[in-house]
Amino acid sequence: GAGVSQSPSNKVTEKGKDVELRCDPISGHTALYWYRQRLGQGLEFLIYFQGNSAPDKSGLPSDRFSAERTGESVSTLTIQRTQQEDSAVYLCASSSGVRFSLGTQYFGPGTRLTVL
Amino acid sequence: KNEVEQSPQNLTAQEGEFITINCSYSVGISALHWLQQHPGGGIVSLFMLSSGKKKHGRLIATINIQEKHSSLHITASHPRDSAVYICAVRSRDDKIIFGKGTRLHILP
């Protein structure tokens, strides 16, 4: 079966523009996570969706960041008015396991975002 | 100071060498994970530990809860082991905190 897919794989944008990143989770996975990996830094948790529950947005770094997920399907991460500090690889993971159980998360290949 | 520190940051070794990667953390945890990230970004989970030691093939992971320290060992290392190895902890207040990773390069 297909794994987690993300699109685009690379995105170059100009400072101030909005970008939208997409994640297609594994079918049937109720949990979906977004992470950010900046150059030379560890992964950072951004947001967690679990089924139809209210998402855990505690990791979003500013109100320029938002994410949506309809049911157990596709998720989009939107960054408004991008800044150079937003340049990073954005990773999505889906899971059928309990919250933050990394052992049950399947990661996508990531979207590399470069803000010029 | 980061809550999860890994050492070394970079490690180059010859094929066949015994490899040790260390992870120290400063928060109370419910679990510690070791992850492997290959070029291109794909991340896979290697181990989840809450105590003691686990072994899978040539990989061994240990954790000392009292010392807040974990190690990942690779025996008989091979070039295909070249990757970034990431330590992550799940804190008692239900946060997930990642180390910066150790970049391992095994030379043939």
JSON list of C-alpha atoms in Angstrom, two decimals:
[
{"chain": "A", "resi": 1, "resn": "GLY", "atom": "CA", "xyz": [0.00, 0.00, 0.00]},
{"chain": "A", "resi": 2, "resn": "ALA", "atom": "CA", "xyz": [1.03, 3.60, -0.48]},
{"chain": "A", "resi": 3, "resn": "GLY", "atom": "CA", "xyz": [2.85, 5.42, 2.30]},
{"chain": "A", "resi": 4, "resn": "VAL", "atom": "CA", "xyz": [2.47, 9.00, 3.38]},
{"chain": "A", "resi": 5, "resn": "SER", "atom": "CA", "xyz": [2.92, 11.37, 0.47]},
{"chain": "A", "resi": 6, "resn": "GLN", "atom": "CA", "xyz": [3.60, 15.08, 0.51]},
{"chain": "A", "resi": 7, "resn": "SER", "atom": "CA", "xyz": [3.50, 17.72, -2.15]},
{"chain": "A", "resi": 8, "resn": "PRO", "atom": "CA", "xyz": [5.24, 19.63, -3.44]},
{"chain": "A", "resi": 9, "resn": "SER", "atom": "CA", "xyz": [8.60, 18.03, -2.70]},
{"chain": "A", "resi": 10, "resn": "ASN", "atom": "CA", "xyz": [10.29, 21.40, -3.07]},
{"chain": "A", "resi": 11, "resn": "LYS", "atom": "CA", "xyz": [8.90, 24.90, -2.89]},
{"chain": "A", "resi": 12, "resn": "VAL", "atom": "CA", "xyz": [10.76, 28.14, -3.43]},
{"chain": "A", "resi": 13, "resn": "THR", "atom": "CA", "xyz": [8.87, 31.30, -2.64]},
{"chain": "A", "resi": 14, "resn": "GLU", "atom": "CA", "xyz": [9.46, 34.96, -2.07]},
{"chain": "A", "resi": 15, "resn": "LYS", "atom": "CA", "xyz": [9.26, 36.54, 1.34]},
{"chain": "A", "resi": 16, "resn": "GLY", "atom": "CA", "xyz": [5.74, 37.70, 2.06]},
{"chain": "A", "resi": 17, "resn": "LYS", "atom": "CA", "xyz": [3.97, 35.17, -0.15]},
{"chain": "A", "resi": 18, "resn": "ASP", "atom": "CA", "xyz": [1.59, 32.51, 1.19]},
{"chain": "A", "resi": 19, "resn": "VAL", "atom": "CA", "xyz": [2.34, 28.82, 0.69]},
{"chain": "A", "resi": 20, "resn": "GLU", "atom": "CA", "xyz": [0.25, 25.70, 1.06]},
{"chain": "A", "resi": 21, "resn": "LEU", "atom": "CA", "xyz": [1.76, 22.29, 1.74]},
{"chain": "A", "resi": 22, "resn": "ARG", "atom": "CA", "xyz": [-0.17, 19.08, 1.32]},
{"chain": "A", "resi": 23, "resn": "CYS", "atom": "CA", "xyz": [-0.05, 15.74, 3.11]},
{"chain": "A", "resi": 24, "resn": "ASP", "atom": "CA", "xyz": [-1.81, 12.55, 2.05]},
{"chain": "A", "resi": 25, "resn": "PRO", "atom": "CA", "xyz": [-1.81, 10.16, 5.00]},
{"chain": "A", "resi": 26, "resn": "ILE", "atom": "CA", "xyz": [-2.02, 6.40, 4.93]},
{"chain": "A", "resi": 27, "resn": "SER", "atom": "CA", "xyz": [-5.62, 5.35, 4.48]},
{"chain": "A", "resi": 28, "resn": "GLY", "atom": "CA", "xyz": [-7.27, 4.54, 7.78]},
{"chain": "A", "resi": 29, "resn": "HIS", "atom": "CA", "xyz": [-4.79, 6.43, 9.95]},
{"chain": "A", "resi": 30, "resn": "THR", "atom": "CA", "xyz": [-6.75, 8.61, 12.33]},
{"chain": "A", "resi": 31, "resn": "ALA", "atom": "CA", "xyz": [-3.78, 10.62, 13.57]},
{"chain": "A", "resi": 32, "resn": "LEU", "atom": "CA", "xyz": [-1.79, 13.10, 11.53]},
{"chain": "A", "resi": 33, "resn": "TYR", "atom": "CA", "xyz": [1.18, 15.20, 12.61]},
{"chain": "A", "resi": 34, "resn": "TRP", "atom": "CA", "xyz": [3.07, 18.09, 11.07]},
{"chain": "A", "resi": 35, "resn": "TYR", "atom": "CA", "xyz": [6.70, 18.70, 12.03]},
{"chain": "A", "resi": 36, "resn": "ARG", "atom": "CA", "xyz": [9.30, 21.24, 10.94]},
{"chain": "A", "resi": 37, "resn": "GLN", "atom": "CA", "xyz": [13.01, 20.57, 10.56]},
{"chain": "A", "resi": 38, "resn": "ARG", "atom": "CA", "xyz": [15.16, 23.66, 10.16]},
{"chain": "A", "resi": 39, "resn": "LEU", "atom": "CA", "xyz": [18.74, 23.34, 8.99]},
{"chain": "A", "resi": 40, "resn": "GLY", "atom": "CA", "xyz": [20.98, 22.25, 11.84]},
{"chain": "A", "resi": 41, "resn": "GLN", "atom": "CA", "xyz": [18.05, 21.93, 14.23]},
{"chain": "A", "resi": 42, "resn": "GLY", "atom": "CA", "xyz": [16.01, 19.06, 15.59]},
{"chain": "A", "resi": 43, "resn": "LEU", "atom": "CA", "xyz": [12.51, 18.28, 14.47]},
{"chain": "A", "resi": 44, "resn": "GLU", "atom": "CA", "xyz": [9.86, 20.51, 15.98]},
{"chain": "A", "resi": 45, "resn": "PHE", "atom": "CA", "xyz": [6.27, 19.45, 16.53]},
{"chain": "A", "resi": 46, "resn": "LEU", "atom": "CA", "xyz": [3.77, 21.80, 14.90]},
{"chain": "A", "resi": 47, "resn": "ILE", "atom": "CA", "xyz": [0.26, 20.36, 15.04]},
{"chain": "A", "resi": 48, "resn": "TYR", "atom": "CA", "xyz": [-1.58, 17.09, 15.71]},
{"chain": "A", "resi": 49, "resn": "PHE", "atom": "CA", "xyz": [-4.93, 15.93, 14.37]},
{"chain": "A", "resi": 50, "resn": "GLN", "atom": "CA", "xyz": [-6.79, 12.96, 15.84]},
{"chain": "A", "resi": 51, "resn": "GLY", "atom": "CA", "xyz": [-9.97, 11.96, 14.11]},
{"chain": "A", "resi": 52, "resn": "ASN", "atom": "CA", "xyz": [-12.67, 14.56, 14.52]},
{"chain": "A", "resi": 53, "resn": "SER", "atom": "CA", "xyz": [-11.25, 15.96, 17.76]},
{"chain": "A", "resi": 54, "resn": "ALA", "atom": "CA", "xyz": [-10.05, 19.53, 18.02]},
{"chain": "A", "resi": 55, "resn": "PRO", "atom": "CA", "xyz": [-6.44, 19.64, 16.81]},
{"chain": "A", "resi": 56, "resn": "ASP", "atom": "CA", "xyz": [-3.51, 20.23, 19.15]},
{"chain": "A", "resi": 57, "resn": "LYS", "atom": "CA", "xyz": [-2.02, 23.42, 17.75]},
{"chain": "A", "resi": 58, "resn": "SER", "atom": "CA", "xyz": [0.39, 23.99, 20.61]},
{"chain": "A", "resi": 59, "resn": "GLY", "atom": "CA", "xyz": [3.47, 23.71, 18.39]},
{"chain": "A", "resi": 60, "resn": "LEU", "atom": "CA", "xyz": [2.51, 26.30, 15.78]},
{"chain": "A", "resi": 61, "resn": "PRO", "atom": "CA", "xyz": [5.16, 29.03, 16.03]},
{"chain": "A", "resi": 62, "resn": "SER", "atom": "CA", "xyz": [2.95, 31.98, 15.07]},
{"chain": "A", "resi": 63, "resn": "ASP", "atom": "CA", "xyz": [-0.52, 32.88, 13.84]},
{"chain": "A", "resi": 64, "resn": "ARG", "atom": "CA", "xyz": [0.87, 32.89, 10.29]},
{"chain": "A", "resi": 65, "resn": "PHE", "atom": "CA", "xyz": [0.76, 29.09, 10.48]},
{"chain": "A", "resi": 66, "resn": "SER", "atom": "CA", "xyz": [-2.47, 27.15, 10.16]},
{"chain": "A", "resi": 67, "resn": "ALA", "atom": "CA", "xyz": [-3.47, 23.65, 9.18]},
{"chain": "A", "resi": 68, "resn": "GLU", "atom": "CA", "xyz": [-6.65, 21.92, 8.17]},
{"chain": "A", "resi": 69, "resn": "ARG", "atom": "CA", "xyz": [-7.71, 18.33, 7.94]},
{"chain": "A", "resi": 70, "resn": "THR", "atom": "CA", "xyz": [-11.10, 17.06, 6.91]},
{"chain": "A", "resi": 71, "resn": "GLY", "atom": "CA", "xyz": [-11.96, 13.85, 8.71]},
{"chain": "A", "resi": 72, "resn": "GLU", "atom": "CA", "xyz": [-9.22, 11.28, 8.21]},
{"chain": "A", "resi": 73, "resn": "SER", "atom": "CA", "xyz": [-8.09, 12.50, 4.83]},
{"chain": "A", "resi": 74, "resn": "VAL", "atom": "CA", "xyz": [-5.74, 15.03, 3.34]},
{"chain": "A", "resi": 75, "resn": "SER", "atom": "CA", "xyz": [-4.21, 17.79, 5.43]},
{"chain": "A", "resi": 76, "resn": "THR", "atom": "CA", "xyz": [-2.88, 21.14, 4.30]},
{"chain": "A", "resi": 77, "resn": "LEU", "atom": "CA", "xyz": [-0.43, 23.33, 6.18]},
{"chain": "A", "resi": 78, "resn": "THR", "atom": "CA", "xyz": [-0.63, 26.98, 5.23]},
{"chain": "A", "resi": 79, "resn": "ILE", "atom": "CA", "xyz": [2.01, 29.57, 5.98]},
{"chain": "A", "resi": 80, "resn": "GLN", "atom": "CA", "xyz": [0.95, 33.15, 5.37]},
{"chain": "A", "resi": 81, "resn": "ARG", "atom": "CA", "xyz": [3.31, 36.03, 4.68]},
{"chain": "A", "resi": 82, "resn": "THR", "atom": "CA", "xyz": [6.33, 33.72, 4.65]},
{"chain": "A", "resi": 83, "resn": "GLN", "atom": "CA", "xyz": [9.56, 34.83, 6.29]},
{"chain": "A", "resi": 84, "resn": "GLN", "atom": "CA", "xyz": [13.09, 33.59, 5.65]},
{"chain": "A", "resi": 85, "resn": "GLU", "atom": "CA", "xyz": [13.06, 31.90, 9.07]},
{"chain": "A", "resi": 86, "resn": "ASP", "atom": "CA", "xyz": [10.25, 29.66, 7.75]},
{"chain": "A", "resi": 87, "resn": "SER", "atom": "CA", "xyz": [12.72, 27.93, 5.43]},
{"chain": "A", "resi": 88, "resn": "ALA", "atom": "CA", "xyz": [12.79, 24.31, 6.53]},
{"chain": "A", "resi": 89, "resn": "VAL", "atom": "CA", "xyz": [11.72, 20.81, 5.64]},
{"chain": "A", "resi": 90, "resn": "TYR", "atom": "CA", "xyz": [8.11, 20.27, 6.65]},
{"chain": "A", "resi": 91, "resn": "LEU", "atom": "CA", "xyz": [7.38, 16.65, 7.49]},
{"chain": "A", "resi": 92, "resn": "CYS", "atom": "CA", "xyz": [4.02, 14.99, 7.84]},
{"chain": "A", "resi": 93, "resn": "ALA", "atom": "CA", "xyz": [3.40, 11.72, 9.65]},
{"chain": "A", "resi": 94, "resn": "SER", "atom": "CA", "xyz": [0.30, 9.60, 10.07]},
{"chain": "A", "resi": 95, "resn": "SER", "atom": "CA", "xyz": [-0.47, 6.96, 12.63]},
{"chain": "A", "resi": 96, "resn": "SER", "atom": "CA", "xyz": [-3.10, 4.62, 13.94]},
{"chain": "A", "resi": 97, "resn": "GLY", "atom": "CA", "xyz": [-1.42, 4.59, 17.35]},
{"chain": "A", "resi": 98, "resn": "VAL", "atom": "CA", "xyz": [-1.67, 6.69, 20.46]},
{"chain": "A", "resi": 99, "resn": "ARG", "atom": "CA", "xyz": [-0.61, 10.34, 20.63]},
{"chain": "A", "resi": 100, "resn": "PHE", "atom": "CA", "xyz": [3.11, 10.90, 20.14]},
{"chain": "A", "resi": 101, "resn": "SER", "atom": "CA", "xyz": [3.88, 7.23, 19.84]},
{"chain": "A", "resi": 102, "resn": "LEU", "atom": "CA", "xyz": [6.71, 7.70, 17.36]},
{"chain": "A", "resi": 103, "resn": "GLY", "atom": "CA", "xyz": [7.02, 3.96, 16.88]},
{"chain": "A", "resi": 104, "resn": "THR", "atom": "CA", "xyz": [3.70, 3.87, 15.08]},
{"chain": "A", "resi": 105, "resn": "GLN", "atom": "CA", "xyz": [4.16, 7.00, 12.97]},
{"chain": "A", "resi": 106, "resn": "TYR", "atom": "CA", "xyz": [4.85, 6.76, 9.27]},
{"chain": "A", "resi": 107, "resn": "PHE", "atom": "CA", "xyz": [6.65, 9.79, 7.95]},
{"chain": "A", "resi": 108, "resn": "GLY", "atom": "CA", "xyz": [6.32, 11.34, 4.54]},
{"chain": "A", "resi": 109, "resn": "PRO", "atom": "CA", "xyz": [9.35, 12.44, 2.50]},
{"chain": "A", "resi": 110, "resn": "GLY", "atom": "CA", "xyz": [8.85, 16.09, 3.44]},
{"chain": "A", "resi": 111, "resn": "THR", "atom": "CA", "xyz": [8.48, 19.36, 1.59]},
{"chain": "A", "resi": 112, "resn": "ARG", "atom": "CA", "xyz": [11.59, 21.51, 1.44]},
{"chain": "A", "resi": 113, "resn": "LEU", "atom": "CA", "xyz": [10.51, 25.13, 1.67]},
{"chain": "A", "resi": 114, "resn": "THR", "atom": "CA", "xyz": [12.94, 27.88, 0.75]},
{"chain": "A", "resi": 115, "resn": "VAL", "atom": "CA", "xyz": [11.92, 31.48, 1.36]},
{"chain": "A", "resi": 116, "resn": "LEU", "atom": "CA", "xyz": [14.05, 33.95, -0.55]},
{"chain": "B", "resi": 1, "resn": "LYS", "atom": "CA", "xyz": [20.69, 24.35, 26.66]},
{"chain": "B", "resi": 2, "resn": "ASN", "atom": "CA", "xyz": [18.48, 22.00, 24.66]},
{"chain": "B", "resi": 3, "resn": "GLU", "atom": "CA", "xyz": [16.34, 19.58, 26.61]},
{"chain": "B", "resi": 4, "resn": "VAL", "atom": "CA", "xyz": [17.64, 16.72, 24.45]},
{"chain": "B", "resi": 5, "resn": "GLU", "atom": "CA", "xyz": [21.32, 16.68, 23.59]},
{"chain": "B", "resi": 6, "resn": "GLN", "atom": "CA", "xyz": [22.99, 14.22, 21.25]},
{"chain": "B", "resi": 7, "resn": "SER", "atom": "CA", "xyz": [26.65, 13.47, 20.77]},
{"chain": "B", "resi": 8, "resn": "PRO", "atom": "CA", "xyz": [28.54, 13.38, 18.60]},
{"chain": "B", "resi": 9, "resn": "GLN", "atom": "CA", "xyz": [26.95, 15.69, 16.04]},
{"chain": "B", "resi": 10, "resn": "ASN", "atom": "CA", "xyz": [28.87, 14.01, 13.25]},
{"chain": "B", "resi": 11, "resn": "LEU", "atom": "CA", "xyz": [30.63, 10.67, 13.15]},
{"chain": "B", "resi": 12, "resn": "THR", "atom": "CA", "xyz": [32.65, 9.06, 10.38]},
{"chain": "B", "resi": 13, "resn": "ALA", "atom": "CA", "xyz": [33.85, 5.50, 10.82]},
{"chain": "B", "resi": 14, "resn": "GLN", "atom": "CA", "xyz": [35.18, 2.59, 8.82]},
{"chain": "B", "resi": 15, "resn": "GLU", "atom": "CA", "xyz": [32.99, -0.32, 7.86]},
{"chain": "B", "resi": 16, "resn": "GLY", "atom": "CA", "xyz": [32.95, -2.91, 10.61]},
{"chain": "B", "resi": 17, "resn": "GLU", "atom": "CA", "xyz": [33.52, -0.51, 13.49]},
{"chain": "B", "resi": 18, "resn": "PHE", "atom": "CA", "xyz": [31.37, -0.50, 16.62]},
{"chain": "B", "resi": 19, "resn": "ILE", "atom": "CA", "xyz": [29.37, 2.73, 16.76]},
{"chain": "B", "resi": 20, "resn": "THR", "atom": "CA", "xyz": [27.95, 4.50, 19.81]},
{"chain": "B", "resi": 21, "resn": "ILE", "atom": "CA", "xyz": [25.65, 7.52, 19.68]},
{"chain": "B", "resi": 22, "resn": "ASN", "atom": "CA", "xyz": [24.64, 9.19, 22.92]},
{"chain": "B", "resi": 23, "resn": "CYS", "atom": "CA", "xyz": [21.53, 11.05, 24.03]},
{"chain": "B", "resi": 24, "resn": "SER", "atom": "CA", "xyz": [21.10, 13.00, 27.27]},
{"chain": "B", "resi": 25, "resn": "TYR", "atom": "CA", "xyz": [17.89, 14.67, 28.34]},
{"chain": "B", "resi": 26, "resn": "SER", "atom": "CA", "xyz": [16.92, 17.00, 31.14]},
{"chain": "B", "resi": 27, "resn": "VAL", "atom": "CA", "xyz": [13.16, 16.45, 31.48]},
{"chain": "B", "resi": 28, "resn": "GLY", "atom": "CA", "xyz": [11.11, 13.68, 33.02]},
{"chain": "B", "resi": 29, "resn": "ILE", "atom": "CA", "xyz": [10.05, 11.29, 30.32]},
{"chain": "B", "resi": 30, "resn": "SER", "atom": "CA", "xyz": [7.56, 8.53, 29.71]},
{"chain": "B", "resi": 31, "resn": "ALA", "atom": "CA", "xyz": [9.41, 7.14, 26.68]},
{"chain": "B", "resi": 32, "resn": "LEU", "atom": "CA", "xyz": [12.50, 7.67, 24.55]},
{"chain": "B", "resi": 33, "resn": "HIS", "atom": "CA", "xyz": [12.70, 6.93, 20.84]},
{"chain": "B", "resi": 34, "resn": "TRP", "atom": "CA", "xyz": [15.55, 6.41, 18.42]},
{"chain": "B", "resi": 35, "resn": "LEU", "atom": "CA", "xyz": [14.79, 7.28, 14.81]},
{"chain": "B", "resi": 36, "resn": "GLN", "atom": "CA", "xyz": [16.75, 6.89, 11.60]},
{"chain": "B", "resi": 37, "resn": "GLN", "atom": "CA", "xyz": [16.53, 9.52, 8.86]},
{"chain": "B", "resi": 38, "resn": "HIS", "atom": "CA", "xyz": [17.90, 8.66, 5.45]},
{"chain": "B", "resi": 39, "resn": "PRO", "atom": "CA", "xyz": [18.92, 11.18, 2.78]},
{"chain": "B", "resi": 40, "resn": "GLY", "atom": "CA", "xyz": [15.72, 12.39, 1.16]},
{"chain": "B", "resi": 41, "resn": "GLY", "atom": "CA", "xyz": [14.02, 12.76, 4.52]},
{"chain": "B", "resi": 42, "resn": "GLY", "atom": "CA", "xyz": [12.42, 9.37, 5.16]},
{"chain": "B", "resi": 43, "resn": "ILE", "atom": "CA", "xyz": [12.26, 8.71, 8.90]},
{"chain": "B", "resi": 44, "resn": "VAL", "atom": "CA", "xyz": [11.76, 5.32, 10.47]},
{"chain": "B", "resi": 45, "resn": "SER", "atom": "CA", "xyz": [11.45, 4.39, 14.10]},
{"chain": "B", "resi": 46, "resn": "LEU", "atom": "CA", "xyz": [14.16, 2.08, 15.42]},
{"chain": "B", "resi": 47, "resn": "PHE", "atom": "CA", "xyz": [13.36, 1.73, 19.10]},
{"chain": "B", "resi": 48, "resn": "MET", "atom": "CA", "xyz": [11.06, 2.90, 21.83]},
{"chain": "B", "resi": 49, "resn": "LEU", "atom": "CA", "xyz": [12.47, 2.56, 25.33]},
{"chain": "B", "resi": 50, "resn": "SER", "atom": "CA", "xyz": [11.19, 3.27, 28.79]},
{"chain": "B", "resi": 51, "resn": "SER", "atom": "CA", "xyz": [13.76, 1.17, 30.63]},
{"chain": "B", "resi": 52, "resn": "GLY", "atom": "CA", "xyz": [16.61, -1.27, 30.12]},
{"chain": "B", "resi": 53, "resn": "LYS", "atom": "CA", "xyz": [17.84, -2.42, 26.76]},
{"chain": "B", "resi": 54, "resn": "LYS", "atom": "CA", "xyz": [16.48, -3.48, 23.39]},
{"chain": "B", "resi": 55, "resn": "LYS", "atom": "CA", "xyz": [18.19, -5.26, 20.51]},
{"chain": "B", "resi": 56, "resn": "HIS", "atom": "CA", "xyz": [17.19, -5.55, 16.88]},
{"chain": "B", "resi": 57, "resn": "GLY", "atom": "CA", "xyz": [19.68, -7.14, 14.54]},
{"chain": "B", "resi": 58, "resn": "ARG", "atom": "CA", "xyz": [22.92, -5.17, 14.76]},
{"chain": "B", "resi": 59, "resn": "LEU", "atom": "CA", "xyz": [21.29, -2.33, 16.66]},
{"chain": "B", "resi": 60, "resn": "ILE", "atom": "CA", "xyz": [21.19, -2.08, 20.45]},
{"chain": "B", "resi": 61, "resn": "ALA", "atom": "CA", "xyz": [19.58, 0.70, 22.46]},
{"chain": "B", "resi": 62, "resn": "THR", "atom": "CA", "xyz": [19.99, 1.24, 26.18]},
{"chain": "B", "resi": 63, "resn": "ILE", "atom": "CA", "xyz": [18.54, 3.72, 28.61]},
{"chain": "B", "resi": 64, "resn": "ASN", "atom": "CA", "xyz": [19.49, 4.73, 32.15]},
{"chain": "B", "resi": 65, "resn": "ILE", "atom": "CA", "xyz": [16.51, 6.54, 33.63]},
{"chain": "B", "resi": 66, "resn": "GLN", "atom": "CA", "xyz": [18.37, 7.69, 36.75]},
{"chain": "B", "resi": 67, "resn": "GLU", "atom": "CA", "xyz": [21.15, 9.26, 34.69]},
{"chain": "B", "resi": 68, "resn": "LYS", "atom": "CA", "xyz": [18.76, 10.51, 31.99]},
{"chain": "B", "resi": 69, "resn": "HIS", "atom": "CA", "xyz": [20.91, 9.01, 29.30]},
{"chain": "B", "resi": 70, "resn": "SER", "atom": "CA", "xyz": [20.44, 6.67, 26.37]},
{"chain": "B", "resi": 71, "resn": "SER", "atom": "CA", "xyz": [22.85, 5.14, 23.89]},
{"chain": "B", "resi": 72, "resn": "LEU", "atom": "CA", "xyz": [22.38, 3.64, 20.47]},
{"chain": "B", "resi": 73, "resn": "HIS", "atom": "CA", "xyz": [24.98, 1.10, 19.40]},
{"chain": "B", "resi": 74, "resn": "ILE", "atom": "CA", "xyz": [25.60, -0.34, 15.96]},
{"chain": "B", "resi": 75, "resn": "THR", "atom": "CA", "xyz": [27.72, -3.47, 15.74]},
{"chain": "B", "resi": 76, "resn": "ALA", "atom": "CA", "xyz": [29.63, -4.43, 12.58]},
{"chain": "B", "resi": 77, "resn": "SER", "atom": "CA", "xyz": [28.71, -1.13, 10.94]},
{"chain": "B", "resi": 78, "resn": "HIS", "atom": "CA", "xyz": [28.03, -1.05, 7.21]},
{"chain": "B", "resi": 79, "resn": "PRO", "atom": "CA", "xyz": [27.85, 1.80, 4.67]},
{"chain": "B", "resi": 80, "resn": "ARG", "atom": "CA", "xyz": [24.08, 1.31, 4.47]},
{"chain": "B", "resi": 81, "resn": "ASP", "atom": "CA", "xyz": [23.92, 2.40, 8.14]},
{"chain": "B", "resi": 82, "resn": "SER", "atom": "CA", "xyz": [24.91, 5.90, 6.99]},
{"chain": "B", "resi": 83, "resn": "ALA", "atom": "CA", "xyz": [22.06, 8.17, 8.04]},
{"chain": "B", "resi": 84, "resn": "VAL", "atom": "CA", "xyz": [21.06, 10.72, 10.64]},
{"chain": "B", "resi": 85, "resn": "TYR", "atom": "CA", "xyz": [20.09, 9.14, 13.96]},
{"chain": "B", "resi": 86, "resn": "ILE", "atom": "CA", "xyz": [17.63, 11.11, 16.05]},
{"chain": "B", "resi": 87, "resn": "CYS", "atom": "CA", "xyz": [16.83, 10.77, 19.73]},
{"chain": "B", "resi": 88, "resn": "ALA", "atom": "CA", "xyz": [13.38, 11.95, 20.81]},
{"chain": "B", "resi": 89, "resn": "VAL", "atom": "CA", "xyz": [11.67, 11.94, 24.19]},
{"chain": "B", "resi": 90, "resn": "ARG", "atom": "CA", "xyz": [8.04, 12.05, 25.19]},
{"chain": "B", "resi": 91, "resn": "SER", "atom": "CA", "xyz": [7.95, 14.20, 28.28]},
{"chain": "B", "resi": 92, "resn": "ARG", "atom": "CA", "xyz": [5.70, 13.58, 31.26]},
{"chain": "B", "resi": 93, "resn": "ASP", "atom": "CA", "xyz": [3.68, 16.68, 30.36]},
{"chain": "B", "resi": 94, "resn": "ASP", "atom": "CA", "xyz": [3.00, 15.04, 27.00]},
{"chain": "B", "resi": 95, "resn": "LYS", "atom": "CA", "xyz": [5.34, 16.98, 24.75]},
{"chain": "B", "resi": 96, "resn": "ILE", "atom": "CA", "xyz": [7.60, 15.47, 22.11]},
{"chain": "B", "resi": 97, "resn": "ILE", "atom": "CA", "xyz": [11.15, 16.85, 22.06]},
{"chain": "B", "resi": 98, "resn": "PHE", "atom": "CA", "xyz": [13.73, 15.91, 19.45]},
{"chain": "B", "resi": 99, "resn": "GLY", "atom": "CA", "xyz": [17.51, 16.02, 19.54]},
{"chain": "B", "resi": 100, "resn": "LYS", "atom": "CA", "xyz": [19.35, 17.64, 16.66]},
{"chain": "B", "resi": 101, "resn": "GLY", "atom": "CA", "xyz": [20.50, 14.30, 15.34]},
{"chain": "B", "resi": 102, "resn": "THR", "atom": "CA", "xyz": [23.83, 12.59, 14.78]},
{"chain": "B", "resi": 103, "resn": "ARG", "atom": "CA", "xyz": [25.02, 12.34, 11.20]},
{"chain": "B", "resi": 104, "resn": "LEU", "atom": "CA", "xyz": [26.76, 8.98, 10.73]},
{"chain": "B", "resi": 105, "resn": "HIS", "atom": "CA", "xyz": [28.90, 8.17, 7.71]},
{"chain": "B", "resi": 106, "resn": "ILE", "atom": "CA", "xyz": [30.32, 4.68, 7.36]},
{"chain": "B", "resi": 107, "resn": "LEU", "atom": "CA", "xyz": [33.16, 4.37, 4.86]},
{"chain": "B", "resi": 108, "resn": "PRO", "atom": "CA", "xyz": [33.54, 1.17, 2.85]}
]
